Amino acid sequence: MISRFFGASKRSFDSLSEQEILALAISSEEDDGRIYRAYADGLRDDYPASAKVFDEMAEEEDEHRRRLIETHRKRFGETIPLIRREHVRGYYERKPDWLVRPLGIEKVREMAEQMEAQAHRFYLEAAKRTSDASTRKLLGDLAAAEKAHESLAQRLGLKHLDEDAKAQEDDTERRQFILTYVQPGLAGLMDGSVSTLAPIFATAFATQDTWTTFLVGLSASVGAGISMGFTEAAHDDGKISGRGSPIKRGFASGIMTAIGGLGHALPYLIPEFWTATITASAIVFLELWVIAWIQNHWMETPWSRAIFQVVLGGALVFAAGMLIGNA
């Protein structure tokens, strides 16, 4: 267990023979080809142009693998040693596609560029450890291929991703981001900011006790956040509506609900009642305008309607809390 923790069970790159270096390169190209195909499959429905980019990148990796196997066959025969990147200490790692695919097309492209840069460095180091001229030439050629035009993803992107395709894919990703994060987060922020106004300010003016008011606000905010989060996650799995992961939407809604309520509950940690109340009122005003701005910027709601829905509605709830608290 201890030896595994400190990496003693792995080989150092410097200890690899030329045959093992070729075997490692072959297995790495196989893995990269599978990763690129997984990216392409995950992007094909929404981003067909980018999917074609990754299909061609996978074909490039297949050609690299073929050339490496041919060189291995000429030098060492048909039997290729089983050695993979996880067997070599300090060798670069690859994230499985399921860790990358939900992060969006830009993240996938970024990962592809990182993969190319890592492969480029590997081939440069491998070429230094090879004495055979033909093998050294092959590894150098593969290093140059990985480095060509700075990024294979960029080079193929210029070939396939024209301006219309890029604009369409960017619009699709923006819409998905709104459905998965902005929309449930905005609903939570509105609920947390507006629904907690009445109980917090009613308690404040009824008791004029800042600590009691804070506890009521804290409990209302956390309770509302948990309720909104579970409701958002449970009512739609996102498969038909296309709104994305219910867990992500649930967290977005629940966290923003709690933040919306805590914004005007935290000022009541200030011991002086009127200072806390004035501060909380100012934060309420700011929260409502932030909500109106999000509606206008992300949901394309006209300013007039956003202000009417949010600011006026929040002001009425705020007034109701004051009146009830003073009754």
mmCIF file of N, CA, C and O in Angstrom, residues 242-291:
data_model
loop_
_atom_site.group_PDB
_atom_site.id
_atom_site.type_symbol
_atom_site.label_atom_id
_atom_site.label_comp_id
_atom_site.label_asym_id
_atom_site.label_seq_id
_atom_site.Cartn_x
_atom_site.Cartn_y
_atom_site.Cartn_z
ATOM 1 N N GLY A 242 -34.600 18.962 -22.433
ATOM 2 C CA GLY A 242 -33.289 19.441 -22.839
ATOM 3 C C GLY A 242 -32.695 20.467 -21.899
ATOM 4 O O GLY A 242 -31.766 21.197 -22.272
ATOM 5 N N ARG A 243 -33.171 20.500 -20.655
ATOM 6 C CA ARG A 243 -32.706 21.514 -19.714
ATOM 7 C C ARG A 243 -31.426 21.095 -18.986
ATOM 8 O O ARG A 243 -30.920 21.835 -18.161
ATOM 9 N N GLY A 244 -30.911 19.923 -19.285
ATOM 10 C CA GLY A 244 -29.644 19.517 -18.695
ATOM 11 C C GLY A 244 -29.815 18.730 -17.411
ATOM 12 O O GLY A 244 -30.930 18.367 -17.007
ATOM 13 N N SER A 245 -28.701 18.479 -16.751
ATOM 14 C CA SER A 245 -28.657 17.631 -15.565
ATOM 15 C C SER A 245 -29.559 18.160 -14.454
ATOM 16 O O SER A 245 -29.455 19.332 -14.075
ATOM 17 N N PRO A 246 -30.448 17.329 -13.914
ATOM 18 C CA PRO A 246 -31.299 17.787 -12.810
ATOM 19 C C PRO A 246 -30.496 18.112 -11.555
ATOM 20 O O PRO A 246 -30.889 18.985 -10.775
ATOM 21 N N ILE A 247 -29.359 17.424 -11.358
ATOM 22 C CA ILE A 247 -28.524 17.711 -10.188
ATOM 23 C C ILE A 247 -27.925 19.101 -10.298
ATOM 24 O O ILE A 247 -27.927 19.880 -9.332
ATOM 25 N N LYS A 248 -27.411 19.446 -11.473
ATOM 26 C CA LYS A 248 -26.841 20.782 -11.666
ATOM 27 C C LYS A 248 -27.907 21.856 -11.492
ATOM 28 O O LYS A 248 -27.674 22.878 -10.846
ATOM 29 N N ARG A 249 -29.077 21.621 -12.068
ATOM 30 C CA ARG A 249 -30.162 22.607 -11.930
ATOM 31 C C ARG A 249 -30.600 22.719 -10.481
ATOM 32 O O ARG A 249 -30.891 23.813 -9.994
ATOM 33 N N GLY A 250 -30.655 21.584 -9.791
ATOM 34 C CA GLY A 250 -31.051 21.617 -8.382
ATOM 35 C C GLY A 250 -30.078 22.406 -7.532
ATOM 36 O O GLY A 250 -30.483 23.214 -6.694
ATOM 37 N N PHE A 251 -28.773 22.185 -7.752
ATOM 38 C CA PHE A 251 -27.775 22.951 -7.001
ATOM 39 C C PHE A 251 -27.859 24.433 -7.337
ATOM 40 O O PHE A 251 -27.767 25.290 -6.443
ATOM 41 N N ALA A 252 -28.013 24.759 -8.635
ATOM 42 C CA ALA A 252 -28.096 26.168 -9.032
ATOM 43 C C ALA A 252 -29.285 26.847 -8.371
ATOM 44 O O ALA A 252 -29.168 27.952 -7.815
ATOM 45 N N SER A 253 -30.426 26.182 -8.398
ATOM 46 C CA SER A 253 -31.634 26.763 -7.812
ATOM 47 C C SER A 253 -31.524 26.857 -6.288
ATOM 48 O O SER A 253 -31.834 27.897 -5.694
ATOM 49 N N GLY A 254 -31.082 25.784 -5.644
ATOM 50 C CA GLY A 254 -31.003 25.773 -4.186
ATOM 51 C C GLY A 254 -30.002 26.763 -3.642
ATOM 52 O O GLY A 254 -30.288 27.503 -2.679
ATOM 53 N N ILE A 255 -28.815 26.825 -4.249
ATOM 54 C CA ILE A 255 -27.779 27.741 -3.759
ATOM 55 C C ILE A 255 -28.207 29.190 -3.944
ATOM 56 O O ILE A 255 -28.058 30.024 -3.037
ATOM 57 N N MET A 256 -28.754 29.514 -5.117
ATOM 58 C CA MET A 256 -29.163 30.902 -5.358
ATOM 59 C C MET A 256 -30.360 31.298 -4.493
ATOM 60 O O MET A 256 -30.485 32.468 -4.105
ATOM 61 N N THR A 257 -31.234 30.348 -4.179
ATOM 62 C CA THR A 257 -32.343 30.648 -3.261
ATOM 63 C C THR A 257 -31.805 31.025 -1.889
ATOM 64 O O THR A 257 -32.228 32.026 -1.289
ATOM 65 N N ALA A 258 -30.871 30.221 -1.393
ATOM 66 C CA ALA A 258 -30.290 30.508 -0.081
ATOM 67 C C ALA A 258 -29.546 31.845 -0.098
ATOM 68 O O ALA A 258 -29.653 32.644 0.842
ATOM 69 N N ILE A 259 -28.804 32.121 -1.160
ATOM 70 C CA ILE A 259 -28.071 33.387 -1.259
ATOM 71 C C ILE A 259 -29.038 34.559 -1.271
ATOM 72 O O ILE A 259 -28.805 35.594 -0.622
ATOM 73 N N GLY A 260 -30.144 34.403 -2.015
ATOM 74 C CA GLY A 260 -31.127 35.483 -2.073
ATOM 75 C C GLY A 260 -31.697 35.848 -0.710
ATOM 76 O O GLY A 260 -31.902 37.024 -0.404
ATOM 77 N N GLY A 261 -31.944 34.835 0.127
ATOM 78 C CA GLY A 261 -32.473 35.122 1.464
ATOM 79 C C GLY A 261 -31.410 35.602 2.425
ATOM 80 O O GLY A 261 -31.629 36.513 3.231
ATOM 81 N N LEU A 262 -30.216 35.002 2.329
ATOM 82 C CA LEU A 262 -29.141 35.369 3.261
ATOM 83 C C LEU A 262 -28.652 36.790 3.036
ATOM 84 O O LEU A 262 -28.117 37.423 3.955
ATOM 85 N N GLY A 263 -28.828 37.300 1.803
ATOM 86 C CA GLY A 263 -28.354 38.649 1.515
ATOM 87 C C GLY A 263 -28.903 39.686 2.463
ATOM 88 O O GLY A 263 -28.178 40.578 2.930
ATOM 89 N N HIS A 264 -30.188 39.601 2.778
ATOM 90 C CA HIS A 264 -30.768 40.590 3.696
ATOM 91 C C HIS A 264 -31.006 40.014 5.092
ATOM 92 O O HIS A 264 -31.612 40.672 5.931
ATOM 93 N N ALA A 265 -30.528 38.790 5.343
ATOM 94 C CA ALA A 265 -30.557 38.246 6.708
ATOM 95 C C ALA A 265 -29.244 38.522 7.431
ATOM 96 O O ALA A 265 -29.225 38.826 8.629
ATOM 97 N N LEU A 266 -28.137 38.452 6.709
ATOM 98 C CA LEU A 266 -26.818 38.636 7.328
ATOM 99 C C LEU A 266 -26.626 40.013 7.976
ATOM 100 O O LEU A 266 -25.934 40.107 9.001
ATOM 101 N N PRO A 267 -27.192 41.083 7.433
ATOM 102 C CA PRO A 267 -27.012 42.380 8.113
ATOM 103 C C PRO A 267 -27.502 42.394 9.561
ATOM 104 O O PRO A 267 -27.054 43.234 10.359
ATOM 105 N N TYR A 268 -28.409 41.479 9.908
ATOM 106 C CA TYR A 268 -28.921 41.462 11.278
ATOM 107 C C TYR A 268 -27.951 40.804 12.259
ATOM 108 O O TYR A 268 -28.289 40.622 13.443
ATOM 109 N N LEU A 269 -26.756 40.480 11.775
ATOM 110 C CA LEU A 269 -25.674 40.168 12.703
ATOM 111 C C LEU A 269 -25.133 41.441 13.346
ATOM 112 O O LEU A 269 -24.417 41.379 14.346
ATOM 113 N N ILE A 270 -25.482 42.579 12.751
ATOM 114 C CA ILE A 270 -25.123 43.877 13.354
ATOM 115 C C ILE A 270 -26.012 44.104 14.573
ATOM 116 O O ILE A 270 -27.243 44.061 14.471
ATOM 117 N N PRO A 271 -25.455 44.363 15.738
ATOM 118 C CA PRO A 271 -26.275 44.466 16.956
ATOM 119 C C PRO A 271 -27.259 45.633 16.947
ATOM 120 O O PRO A 271 -28.360 45.520 17.489
ATOM 121 N N GLU A 272 -26.889 46.754 16.338
ATOM 122 C CA GLU A 272 -27.735 47.946 16.362
ATOM 123 C C GLU A 272 -28.866 47.788 15.348
ATOM 124 O O GLU A 272 -28.640 47.604 14.165
ATOM 125 N N PHE A 273 -30.129 47.857 15.812
ATOM 126 C CA PHE A 273 -31.288 47.491 15.012
ATOM 127 C C PHE A 273 -31.418 48.339 13.755
ATOM 128 O O PHE A 273 -31.555 47.814 12.650
ATOM 129 N N TRP A 274 -31.400 49.667 13.892
ATOM 130 C CA TRP A 274 -31.650 50.506 12.734
ATOM 131 C C TRP A 274 -30.514 50.449 11.727
ATOM 132 O O TRP A 274 -30.730 50.513 10.528
ATOM 133 N N THR A 275 -29.288 50.302 12.205
ATOM 134 C CA THR A 275 -28.159 50.131 11.278
ATOM 135 C C THR A 275 -28.324 48.846 10.474
ATOM 136 O O THR A 275 -28.119 48.824 9.243
ATOM 137 N N ALA A 276 -28.696 47.774 11.159
ATOM 138 C CA ALA A 276 -28.907 46.497 10.476
ATOM 139 C C ALA A 276 -30.058 46.585 9.485
ATOM 140 O O ALA A 276 -29.969 46.071 8.362
ATOM 141 N N THR A 277 -31.152 47.246 9.880
ATOM 142 C CA THR A 277 -32.335 47.331 9.028
ATOM 143 C C THR A 277 -32.066 48.177 7.787
ATOM 144 O O THR A 277 -32.473 47.822 6.673
ATOM 145 N N ILE A 278 -31.384 49.295 7.962
ATOM 146 C CA ILE A 278 -31.059 50.146 6.810
ATOM 147 C C ILE A 278 -30.131 49.405 5.852
ATOM 148 O O ILE A 278 -30.305 49.449 4.622
ATOM 149 N N THR A 279 -29.154 48.702 6.410
ATOM 150 C CA THR A 279 -28.239 47.918 5.567
ATOM 151 C C THR A 279 -28.992 46.827 4.820
ATOM 152 O O THR A 279 -28.785 46.613 3.610
ATOM 153 N N ALA A 280 -29.880 46.107 5.517
ATOM 154 C CA ALA A 280 -30.664 45.047 4.879
ATOM 155 C C ALA A 280 -31.563 45.612 3.787
ATOM 156 O O ALA A 280 -31.711 45.009 2.714
ATOM 157 N N SER A 281 -32.142 46.775 4.030
ATOM 158 C CA SER A 281 -33.011 47.399 3.026
ATOM 159 C C SER A 281 -32.223 47.769 1.773
ATOM 160 O O SER A 281 -32.702 47.593 0.651
ATOM 161 N N ALA A 282 -31.014 48.294 1.970
ATOM 162 C CA ALA A 282 -30.179 48.645 0.821
ATOM 163 C C ALA A 282 -29.811 47.400 0.024
ATOM 164 O O ALA A 282 -29.793 47.419 -1.220
ATOM 165 N N ILE A 283 -29.533 46.297 0.727
ATOM 166 C CA ILE A 283 -29.193 45.051 0.035
ATOM 167 C C ILE A 283 -30.401 44.514 -0.730
ATOM 168 O O ILE A 283 -30.266 44.001 -1.845
ATOM 169 N N VAL A 284 -31.590 44.649 -0.151
ATOM 170 C CA VAL A 284 -32.807 44.233 -0.850
ATOM 171 C C VAL A 284 -32.948 44.997 -2.161
ATOM 172 O O VAL A 284 -33.229 44.423 -3.223
ATOM 173 N N PHE A 285 -32.743 46.294 -2.101
ATOM 174 C CA PHE A 285 -32.842 47.122 -3.305
ATOM 175 C C PHE A 285 -31.840 46.647 -4.360
ATOM 176 O O PHE A 285 -32.169 46.516 -5.550
ATOM 177 N N LEU A 286 -30.610 46.364 -3.924
ATOM 178 C CA LEU A 286 -29.584 45.893 -4.844
ATOM 179 C C LEU A 286 -29.946 44.528 -5.428
ATOM 180 O O LEU A 286 -29.778 44.285 -6.637
ATOM 181 N N GLU A 287 -30.446 43.618 -4.579
ATOM 182 C CA GLU A 287 -30.825 42.282 -5.044
ATOM 183 C C GLU A 287 -31.890 42.359 -6.131
ATOM 184 O O GLU A 287 -31.794 41.670 -7.150
ATOM 185 N N LEU A 288 -32.880 43.192 -5.925
ATOM 186 C CA LEU A 288 -33.972 43.278 -6.887
ATOM 187 C C LEU A 288 -33.497 43.825 -8.229
ATOM 188 O O LEU A 288 -33.930 43.368 -9.292
ATOM 189 N N TRP A 289 -32.584 44.772 -8.194
ATOM 190 C CA TRP A 289 -32.064 45.303 -9.442
ATOM 191 C C TRP A 289 -31.150 44.286 -10.137
ATOM 192 O O TRP A 289 -31.114 44.215 -11.366
ATOM 193 N N VAL A 290 -30.429 43.491 -9.368
ATOM 194 C CA VAL A 290 -29.615 42.429 -9.962
ATOM 195 C C VAL A 290 -30.502 41.405 -10.667
ATOM 196 O O VAL A 290 -30.201 40.952 -11.785
ATOM 197 N N ILE A 291 -31.602 41.047 -10.025
ATOM 198 C CA ILE A 291 -32.542 40.109 -10.643
ATOM 199 C C ILE A 291 -33.102 40.681 -11.936
ATOM 200 O O ILE A 291 -33.196 39.992 -12.960
#
